[in-house]
Short mmCIF file of C-alpha atoms and ligand atoms in Angstrom, two decimals:
data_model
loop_
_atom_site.label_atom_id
_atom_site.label_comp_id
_atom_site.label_asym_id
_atom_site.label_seq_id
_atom_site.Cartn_x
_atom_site.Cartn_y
_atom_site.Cartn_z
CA UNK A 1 70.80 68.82 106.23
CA UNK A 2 73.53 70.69 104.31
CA UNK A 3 76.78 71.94 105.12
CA UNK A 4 76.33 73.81 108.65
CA UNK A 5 78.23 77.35 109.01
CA UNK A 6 78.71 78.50 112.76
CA UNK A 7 82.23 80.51 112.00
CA UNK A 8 80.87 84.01 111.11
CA UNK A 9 83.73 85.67 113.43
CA UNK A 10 85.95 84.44 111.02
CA UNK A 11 84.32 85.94 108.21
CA UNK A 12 80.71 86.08 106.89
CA UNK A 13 79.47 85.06 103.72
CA UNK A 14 78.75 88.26 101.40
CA UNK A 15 75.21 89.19 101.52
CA UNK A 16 73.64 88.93 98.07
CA UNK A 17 72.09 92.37 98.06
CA UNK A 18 75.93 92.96 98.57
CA UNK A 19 76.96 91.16 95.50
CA UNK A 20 74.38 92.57 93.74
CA UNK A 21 75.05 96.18 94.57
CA UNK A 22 79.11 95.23 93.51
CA UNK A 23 78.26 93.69 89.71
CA UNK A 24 78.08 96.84 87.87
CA UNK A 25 81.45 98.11 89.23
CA UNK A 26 83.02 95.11 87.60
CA UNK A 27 81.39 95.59 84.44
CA UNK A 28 79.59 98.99 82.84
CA UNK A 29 80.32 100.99 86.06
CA UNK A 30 84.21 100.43 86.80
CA UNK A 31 86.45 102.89 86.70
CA UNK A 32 89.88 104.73 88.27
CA UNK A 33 88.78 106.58 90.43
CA UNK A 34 91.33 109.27 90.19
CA UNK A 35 90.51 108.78 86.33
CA UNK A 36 89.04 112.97 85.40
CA UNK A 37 86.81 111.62 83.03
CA UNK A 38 83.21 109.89 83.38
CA UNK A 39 83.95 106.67 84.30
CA UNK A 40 86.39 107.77 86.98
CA UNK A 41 84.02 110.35 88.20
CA UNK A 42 81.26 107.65 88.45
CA UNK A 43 83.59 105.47 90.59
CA UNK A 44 84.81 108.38 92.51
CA UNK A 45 80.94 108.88 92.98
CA UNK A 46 80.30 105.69 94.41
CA UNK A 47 82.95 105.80 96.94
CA UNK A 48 82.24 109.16 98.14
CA UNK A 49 78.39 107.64 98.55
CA UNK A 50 80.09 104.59 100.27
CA UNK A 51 82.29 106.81 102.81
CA UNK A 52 79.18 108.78 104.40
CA UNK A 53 77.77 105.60 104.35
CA UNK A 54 79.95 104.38 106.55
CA UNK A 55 80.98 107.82 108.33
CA UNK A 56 76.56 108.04 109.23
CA UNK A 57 76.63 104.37 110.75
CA UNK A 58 79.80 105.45 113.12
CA UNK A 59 78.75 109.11 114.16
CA UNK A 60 81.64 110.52 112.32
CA UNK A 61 82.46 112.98 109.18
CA UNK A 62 83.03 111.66 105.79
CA UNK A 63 86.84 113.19 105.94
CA UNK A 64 87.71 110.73 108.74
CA UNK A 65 87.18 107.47 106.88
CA UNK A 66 90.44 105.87 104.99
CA UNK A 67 89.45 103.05 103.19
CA UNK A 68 91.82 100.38 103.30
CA UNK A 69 92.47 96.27 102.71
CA UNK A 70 91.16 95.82 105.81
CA UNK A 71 91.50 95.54 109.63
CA UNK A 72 94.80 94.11 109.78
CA UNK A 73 95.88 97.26 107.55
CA UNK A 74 93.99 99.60 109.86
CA UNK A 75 95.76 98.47 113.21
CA UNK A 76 99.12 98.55 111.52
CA UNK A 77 98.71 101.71 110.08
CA UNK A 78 96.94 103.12 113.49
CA UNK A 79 100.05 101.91 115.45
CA UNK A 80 102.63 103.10 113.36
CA UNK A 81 101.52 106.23 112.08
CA UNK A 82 101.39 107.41 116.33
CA UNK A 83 104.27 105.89 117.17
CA UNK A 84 106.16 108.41 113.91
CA UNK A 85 104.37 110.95 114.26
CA UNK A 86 103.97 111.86 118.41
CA UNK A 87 107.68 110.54 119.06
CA UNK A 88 108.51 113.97 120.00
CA UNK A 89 105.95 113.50 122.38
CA UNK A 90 106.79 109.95 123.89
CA UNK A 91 107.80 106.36 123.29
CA UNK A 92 105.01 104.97 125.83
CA UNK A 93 102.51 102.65 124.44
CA UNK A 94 99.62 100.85 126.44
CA UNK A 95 98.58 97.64 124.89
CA UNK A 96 95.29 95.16 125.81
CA UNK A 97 96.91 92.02 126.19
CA UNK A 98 94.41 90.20 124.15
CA UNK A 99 94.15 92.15 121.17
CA UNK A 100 94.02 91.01 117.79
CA UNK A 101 97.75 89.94 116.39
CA UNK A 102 97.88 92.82 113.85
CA UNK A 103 97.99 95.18 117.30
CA UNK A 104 99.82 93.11 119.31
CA UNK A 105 102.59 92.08 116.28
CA UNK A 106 102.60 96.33 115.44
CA UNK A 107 102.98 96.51 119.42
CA UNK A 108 106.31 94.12 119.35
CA UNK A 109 107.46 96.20 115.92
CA UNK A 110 107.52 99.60 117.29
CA UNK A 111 109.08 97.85 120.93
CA UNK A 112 112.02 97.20 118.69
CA UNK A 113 112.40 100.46 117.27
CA UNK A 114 113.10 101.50 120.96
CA UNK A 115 109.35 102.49 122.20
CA UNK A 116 108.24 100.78 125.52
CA UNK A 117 104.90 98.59 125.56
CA UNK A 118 102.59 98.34 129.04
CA UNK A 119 100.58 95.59 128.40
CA UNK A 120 97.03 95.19 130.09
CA UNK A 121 95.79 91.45 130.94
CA UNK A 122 92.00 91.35 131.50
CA UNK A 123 90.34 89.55 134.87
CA UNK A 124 89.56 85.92 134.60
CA UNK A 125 86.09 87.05 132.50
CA UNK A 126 87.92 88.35 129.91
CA UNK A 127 86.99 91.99 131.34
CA UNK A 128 89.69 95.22 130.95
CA UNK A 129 89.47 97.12 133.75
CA UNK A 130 89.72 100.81 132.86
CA UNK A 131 91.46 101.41 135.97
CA UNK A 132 94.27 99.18 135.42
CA UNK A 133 94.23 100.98 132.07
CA UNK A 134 94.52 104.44 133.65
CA UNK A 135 97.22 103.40 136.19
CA UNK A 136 99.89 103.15 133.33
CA UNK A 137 99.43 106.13 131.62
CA UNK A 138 102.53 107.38 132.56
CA UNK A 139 103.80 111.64 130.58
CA UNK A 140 105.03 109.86 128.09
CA UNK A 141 102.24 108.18 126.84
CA UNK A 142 100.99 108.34 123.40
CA UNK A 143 99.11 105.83 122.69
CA UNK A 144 95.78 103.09 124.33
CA UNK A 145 94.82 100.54 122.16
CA UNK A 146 91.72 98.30 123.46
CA UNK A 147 89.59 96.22 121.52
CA UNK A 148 85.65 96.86 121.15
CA UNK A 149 85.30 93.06 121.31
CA UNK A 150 87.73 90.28 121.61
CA UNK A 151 87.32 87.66 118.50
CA UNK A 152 88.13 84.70 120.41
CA UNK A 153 85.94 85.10 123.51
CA UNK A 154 83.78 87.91 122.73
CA UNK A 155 83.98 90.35 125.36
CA UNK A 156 82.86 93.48 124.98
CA UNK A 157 85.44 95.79 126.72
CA UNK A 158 84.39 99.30 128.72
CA UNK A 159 86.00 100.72 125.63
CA UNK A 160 84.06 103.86 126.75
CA UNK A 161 84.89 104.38 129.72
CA UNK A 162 88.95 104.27 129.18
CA UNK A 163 88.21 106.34 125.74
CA UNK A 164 86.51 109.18 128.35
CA UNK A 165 89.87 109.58 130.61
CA UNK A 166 92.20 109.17 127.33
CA UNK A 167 90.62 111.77 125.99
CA UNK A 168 90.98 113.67 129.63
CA UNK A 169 94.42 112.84 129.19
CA UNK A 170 95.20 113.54 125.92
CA UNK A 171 96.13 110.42 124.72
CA UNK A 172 95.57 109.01 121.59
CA UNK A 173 93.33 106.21 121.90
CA UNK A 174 92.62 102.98 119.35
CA UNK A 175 89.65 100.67 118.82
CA UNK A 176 89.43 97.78 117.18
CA UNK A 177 85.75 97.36 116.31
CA UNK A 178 86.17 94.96 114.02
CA UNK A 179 84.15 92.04 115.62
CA UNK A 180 81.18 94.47 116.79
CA UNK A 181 80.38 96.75 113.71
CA UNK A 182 77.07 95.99 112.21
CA UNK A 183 76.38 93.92 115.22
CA UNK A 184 75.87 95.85 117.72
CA UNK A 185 76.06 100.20 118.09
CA UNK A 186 79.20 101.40 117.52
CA UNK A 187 79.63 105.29 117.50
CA UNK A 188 83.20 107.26 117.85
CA UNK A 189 81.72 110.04 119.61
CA UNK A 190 80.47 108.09 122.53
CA UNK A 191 83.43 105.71 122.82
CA UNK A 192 85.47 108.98 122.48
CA UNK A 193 88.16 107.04 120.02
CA UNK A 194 90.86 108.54 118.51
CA UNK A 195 91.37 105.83 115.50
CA UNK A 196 89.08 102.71 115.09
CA UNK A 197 89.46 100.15 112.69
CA UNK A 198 86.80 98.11 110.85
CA UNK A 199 86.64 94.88 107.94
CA UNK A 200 83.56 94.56 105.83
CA UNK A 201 83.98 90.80 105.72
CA UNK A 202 82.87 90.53 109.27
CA UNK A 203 79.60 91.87 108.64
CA UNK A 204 78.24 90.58 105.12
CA UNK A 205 80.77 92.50 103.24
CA UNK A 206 83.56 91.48 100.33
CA UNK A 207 86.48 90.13 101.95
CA UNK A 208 89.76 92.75 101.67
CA UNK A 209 88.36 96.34 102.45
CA UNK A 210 88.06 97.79 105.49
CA UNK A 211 88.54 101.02 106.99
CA UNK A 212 90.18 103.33 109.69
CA UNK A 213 88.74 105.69 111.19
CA UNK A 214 90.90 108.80 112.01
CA UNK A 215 89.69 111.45 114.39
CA UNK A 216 89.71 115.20 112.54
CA UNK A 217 92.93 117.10 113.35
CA UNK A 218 94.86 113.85 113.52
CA UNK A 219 97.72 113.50 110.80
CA UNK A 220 97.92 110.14 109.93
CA UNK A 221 101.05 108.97 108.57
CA UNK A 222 100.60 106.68 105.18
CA UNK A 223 101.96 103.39 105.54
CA UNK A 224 101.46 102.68 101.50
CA UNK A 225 103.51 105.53 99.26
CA UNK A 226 102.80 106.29 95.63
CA UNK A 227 99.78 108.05 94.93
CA UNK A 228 97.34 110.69 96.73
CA UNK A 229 94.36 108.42 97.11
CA UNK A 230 92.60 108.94 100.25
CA UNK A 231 94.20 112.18 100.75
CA UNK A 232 97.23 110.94 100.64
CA UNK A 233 97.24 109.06 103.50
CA UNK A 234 96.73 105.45 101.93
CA UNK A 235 98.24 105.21 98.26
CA UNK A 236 97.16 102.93 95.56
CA UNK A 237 93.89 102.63 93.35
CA UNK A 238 90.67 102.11 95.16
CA UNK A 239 89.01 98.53 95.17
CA UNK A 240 86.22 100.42 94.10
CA UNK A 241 83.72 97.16 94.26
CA UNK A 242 84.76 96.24 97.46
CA UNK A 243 84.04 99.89 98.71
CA UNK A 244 80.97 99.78 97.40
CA UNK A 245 80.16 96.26 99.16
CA UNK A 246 80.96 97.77 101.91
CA UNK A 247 78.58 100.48 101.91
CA UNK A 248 75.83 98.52 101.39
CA UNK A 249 76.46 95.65 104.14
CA UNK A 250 76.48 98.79 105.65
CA UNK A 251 72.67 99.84 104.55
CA UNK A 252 71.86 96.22 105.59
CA UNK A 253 73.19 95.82 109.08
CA UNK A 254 71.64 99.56 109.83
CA UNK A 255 68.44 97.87 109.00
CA UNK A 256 68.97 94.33 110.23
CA UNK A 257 71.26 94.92 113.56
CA UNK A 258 69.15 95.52 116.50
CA UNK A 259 66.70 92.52 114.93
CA UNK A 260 69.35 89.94 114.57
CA UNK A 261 71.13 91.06 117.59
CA UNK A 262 67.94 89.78 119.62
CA UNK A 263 67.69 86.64 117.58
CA UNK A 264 71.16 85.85 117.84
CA UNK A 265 71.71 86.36 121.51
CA UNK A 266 68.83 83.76 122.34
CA UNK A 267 70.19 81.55 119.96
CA UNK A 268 73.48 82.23 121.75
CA UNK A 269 71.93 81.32 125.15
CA UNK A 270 70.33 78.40 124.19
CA UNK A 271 73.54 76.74 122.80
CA UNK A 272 75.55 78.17 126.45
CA UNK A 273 72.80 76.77 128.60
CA UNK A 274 72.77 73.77 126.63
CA UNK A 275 76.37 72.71 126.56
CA UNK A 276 76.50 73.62 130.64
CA UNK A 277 74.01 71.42 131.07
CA UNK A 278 74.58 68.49 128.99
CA UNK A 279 78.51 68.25 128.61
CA UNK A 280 80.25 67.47 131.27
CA UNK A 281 83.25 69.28 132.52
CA UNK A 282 82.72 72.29 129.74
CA UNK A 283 83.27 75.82 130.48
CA UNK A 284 81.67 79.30 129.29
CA UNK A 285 85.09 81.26 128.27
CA UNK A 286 84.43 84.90 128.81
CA UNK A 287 81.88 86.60 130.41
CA UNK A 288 78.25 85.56 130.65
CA UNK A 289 76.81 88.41 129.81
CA UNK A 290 78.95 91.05 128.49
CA UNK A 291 79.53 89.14 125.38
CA UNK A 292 78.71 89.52 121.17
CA UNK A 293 75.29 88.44 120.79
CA UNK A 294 76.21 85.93 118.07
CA UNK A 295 79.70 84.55 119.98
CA UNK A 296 79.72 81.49 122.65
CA UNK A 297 83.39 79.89 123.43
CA UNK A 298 83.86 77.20 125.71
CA UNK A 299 86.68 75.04 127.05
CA UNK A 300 85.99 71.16 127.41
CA UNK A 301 88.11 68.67 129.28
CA UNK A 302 90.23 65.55 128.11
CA UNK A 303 89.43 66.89 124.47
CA UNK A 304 91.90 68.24 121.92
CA UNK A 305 89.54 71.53 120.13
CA UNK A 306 91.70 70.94 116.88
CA UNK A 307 90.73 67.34 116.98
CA UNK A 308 86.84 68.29 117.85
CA UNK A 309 86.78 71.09 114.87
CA UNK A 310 87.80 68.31 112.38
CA UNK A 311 85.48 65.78 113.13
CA UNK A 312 82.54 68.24 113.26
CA UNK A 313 83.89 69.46 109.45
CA UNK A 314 83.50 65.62 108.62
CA UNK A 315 79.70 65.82 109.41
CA UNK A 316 79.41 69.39 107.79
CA UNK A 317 80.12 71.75 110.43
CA UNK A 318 82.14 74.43 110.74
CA UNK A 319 83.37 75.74 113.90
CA UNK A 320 86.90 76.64 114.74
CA UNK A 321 89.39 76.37 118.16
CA UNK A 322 89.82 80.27 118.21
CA UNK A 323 90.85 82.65 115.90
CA UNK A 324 91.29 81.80 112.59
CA UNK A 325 94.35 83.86 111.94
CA UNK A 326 96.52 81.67 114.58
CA UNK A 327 95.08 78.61 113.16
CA UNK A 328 98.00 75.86 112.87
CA UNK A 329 99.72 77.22 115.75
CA UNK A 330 100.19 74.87 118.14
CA UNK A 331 100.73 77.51 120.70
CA UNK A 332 97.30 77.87 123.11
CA UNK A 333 96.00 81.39 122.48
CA UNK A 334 97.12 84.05 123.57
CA UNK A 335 93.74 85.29 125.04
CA UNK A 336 92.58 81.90 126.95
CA UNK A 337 96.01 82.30 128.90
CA UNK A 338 95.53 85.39 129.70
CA UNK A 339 92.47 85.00 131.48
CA UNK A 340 94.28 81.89 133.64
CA UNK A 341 93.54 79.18 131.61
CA UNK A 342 95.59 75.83 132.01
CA UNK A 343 97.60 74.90 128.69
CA UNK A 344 95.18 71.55 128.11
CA UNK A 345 92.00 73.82 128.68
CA UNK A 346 93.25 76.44 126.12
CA UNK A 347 93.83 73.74 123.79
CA UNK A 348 90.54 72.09 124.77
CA UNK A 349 88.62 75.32 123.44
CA UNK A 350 86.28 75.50 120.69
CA UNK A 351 84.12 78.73 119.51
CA UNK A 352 80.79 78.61 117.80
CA UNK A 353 79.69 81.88 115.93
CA UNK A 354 76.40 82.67 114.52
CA UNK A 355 75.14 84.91 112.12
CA UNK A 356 72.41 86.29 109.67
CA UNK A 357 71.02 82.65 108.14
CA UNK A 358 71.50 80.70 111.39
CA UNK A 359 68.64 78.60 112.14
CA UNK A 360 67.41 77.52 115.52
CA UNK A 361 67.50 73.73 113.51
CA UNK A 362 70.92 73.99 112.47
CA UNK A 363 71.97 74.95 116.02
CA UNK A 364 69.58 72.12 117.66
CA UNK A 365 71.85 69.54 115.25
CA UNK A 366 74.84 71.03 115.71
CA UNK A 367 74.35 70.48 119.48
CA UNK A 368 73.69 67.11 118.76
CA UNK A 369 76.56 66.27 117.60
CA UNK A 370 78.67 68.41 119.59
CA UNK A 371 77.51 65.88 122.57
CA UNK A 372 78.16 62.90 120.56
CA UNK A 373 81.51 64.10 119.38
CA UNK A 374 83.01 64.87 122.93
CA UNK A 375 82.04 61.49 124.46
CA UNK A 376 83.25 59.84 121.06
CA UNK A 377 86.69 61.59 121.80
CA UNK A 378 86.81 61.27 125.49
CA UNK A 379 86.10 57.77 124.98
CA UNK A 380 89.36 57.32 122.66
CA UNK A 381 91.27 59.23 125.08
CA UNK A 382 90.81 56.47 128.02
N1 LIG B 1 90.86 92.54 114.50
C1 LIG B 1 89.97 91.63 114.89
C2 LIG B 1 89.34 91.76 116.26
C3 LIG B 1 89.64 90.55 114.07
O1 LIG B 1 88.76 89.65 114.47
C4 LIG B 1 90.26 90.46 112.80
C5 LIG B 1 89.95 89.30 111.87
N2 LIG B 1 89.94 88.06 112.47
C6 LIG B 1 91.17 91.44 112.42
C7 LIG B 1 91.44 92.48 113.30
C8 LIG B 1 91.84 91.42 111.09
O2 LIG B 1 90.92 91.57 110.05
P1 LIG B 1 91.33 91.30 108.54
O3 LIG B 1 91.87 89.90 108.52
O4 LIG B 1 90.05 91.43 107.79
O5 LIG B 1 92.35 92.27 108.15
#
């Protein structure tokens, strides 16, 4: 069997229909698309095609989708540009504990620039509770920021719920959908979001373009300067391929999602009841049900999860601890504390994601050796 890929949370491999769709705009199609003549009008075209794409897919108008690098970008951008531009209106922020880093680091920034930060720990299932969420807003509170679903874990949060009373409220609320768009629904208008952020990487796409979305009537402050692109709230030219990827992965998961969501999630099950069963002292990290249909995360015993990730690589299969944006930190994540887990079980963790070309074989061997594996390095342990 060949090399075995169970890390699509960390990023997915491009669909070729994707790559496909990209060529030209390399080649006979490229283009500036701020250019006035035909080839920047082409590549101008594209985008445009590429935005209500995207804007369709989300329940939202073409004018409140900024293209960007990516998620990363998105969050910073979403977090600073409230923090400038409601200051007259408060320095209050309300942060989910477990959110990405490029929230939580944007959350520390703007805590230095004098701004306070309420942060919201979820219950031992990885859950937010919307009411814990509603008991800080405080007058001077301008801004929510809660995940759609957590990368590590992959909870899906009520992010409807507390979008409902922050709208009530009036206060500007952020979602990070990166790990749930084009895997399962995700519409603004029902989660009632103010600003959610997105990465085509995570769902078949080009890696380094995402998007934000930004509710009408909001001003959003740029965070790059130099040119009117994206009317003028992100400068610099368009990665006009990538925009273009991103549109079609977009096409795809419209027609693949509700299909692969099914597949995954007994895929998903089968690997949870499996490891429950068969490994000893392993635990299901995050909550049974209310979870990405392609994400299962556990915590094993007397095993070190950087230790079990490398010896799985050795026999072609990729899994990681966690996230793979903290990977080399020694630290145990940030999210496996928070839902009260020991030091040694956080560092004991180990997250298997599936996606679009995962086979029910490739899981069955993967599970194989996963058993093997532990015992090898529980044995070594003793
Ligand atoms: N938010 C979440 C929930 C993520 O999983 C990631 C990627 N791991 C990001 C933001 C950042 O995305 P990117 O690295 O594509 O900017």
């Amino acid at each position: 069997m060949g090399p075995i890929y169970l890390d699509y949370a960390a990023t997915t491999p491009a669909d070729p229909l994707v790559v496909e769709a990209m060529r030209p705009f390399y080649f006979e199609r490229f283009g500036n698309a701020s250019s006035p003549h035909s080839f920047g009008q082409n590549a101008r075209g594209a985008i445009e095609h590429s935005r209500a794409t995207l804007a369709d897919f989300i329940g939202a108008k073409p004018s409140e989708i900024v293209f960007t690098s990516g998620a990363t970008e998105s969050n910073n951008q979403a977090v600073f540009s409230t923090a400038l531009s409601l200051i007259d209106k408060g320095r209050h922020v309300i942060i989910c504990a477990i959110e990405h880093h490029s929230v939580l680091e944007s959350a520390h920034r703007v805590a230095k620039l004098g701004y306070q930060v309420s942060f919201v720990k979820p219950n031992a299932d990885g859950v937010i509770d919307p009411q814990a969420v509603f008991q800080l807003i405080r007058g001077d509170t301008i801004l929510i920021a809660v995940h759609h679903a957590n990368n590590e874990i992959g909870v899906i949060q009520p992010v409807e719920e507390i979008g409902a009373v922050a709208r009530q409220k009036g206060v500007r609320f952020l979602v990070d959908a990166t790990q749930t768009l084009g895997h399962i629904p995700v519409d603004v208008r029902r989660i009632s979001c103010d600003l959610l952020s997105l990465s085509a990487h995570k769902f078949y796409g080009p890696q380094g373009v995402g998007a934000l979305y930004v509710r009408e009537g909001i001003k959003l402050e740029p965070r790059l300067h130099g040119g009117d692109q994206e009317r003028g709230r992100r400068a610099g030219t368009h990665n006009l391929a990538g925009i273009v990827g991103l549109g079609k992965a977009i096409e795809l998961s419209r027609n693949h999602m509700g299909k692969e969501a099914k597949e995954q999630s007994a895929l998903r099950d089968h690997i949870i009841d499996y490891v429950l069963t068969n490994i000893e002292n392993a635990r299901l990290n995050g909550h049974r049900q209310q979870r990405l249909p392609n994400n299962a995360h556990f915590s094993l015993e007397d095993v070190n999860g950087e230790d079990l990730v490398a010896v799985l690589d050795m026999t072609g299969i990729a899994v990681s601890q966690g996230s793979a944006c903290t990977w080399g930190v020694l630290e145990p994540s940030h999210v496996l504390k928070a839902i009260g887990l020991s030091d040694t079980l956080a560092l004991g963790s180990l997250r298997i994601s599936l996606g679009r070309w995962t086979t029910r074989e490739e899981v069955d061997y993967f599970l194989q050796q996963l058993k093997s594996k532990v015992g090898q390095l529980r044995c070594r342990k003793k």
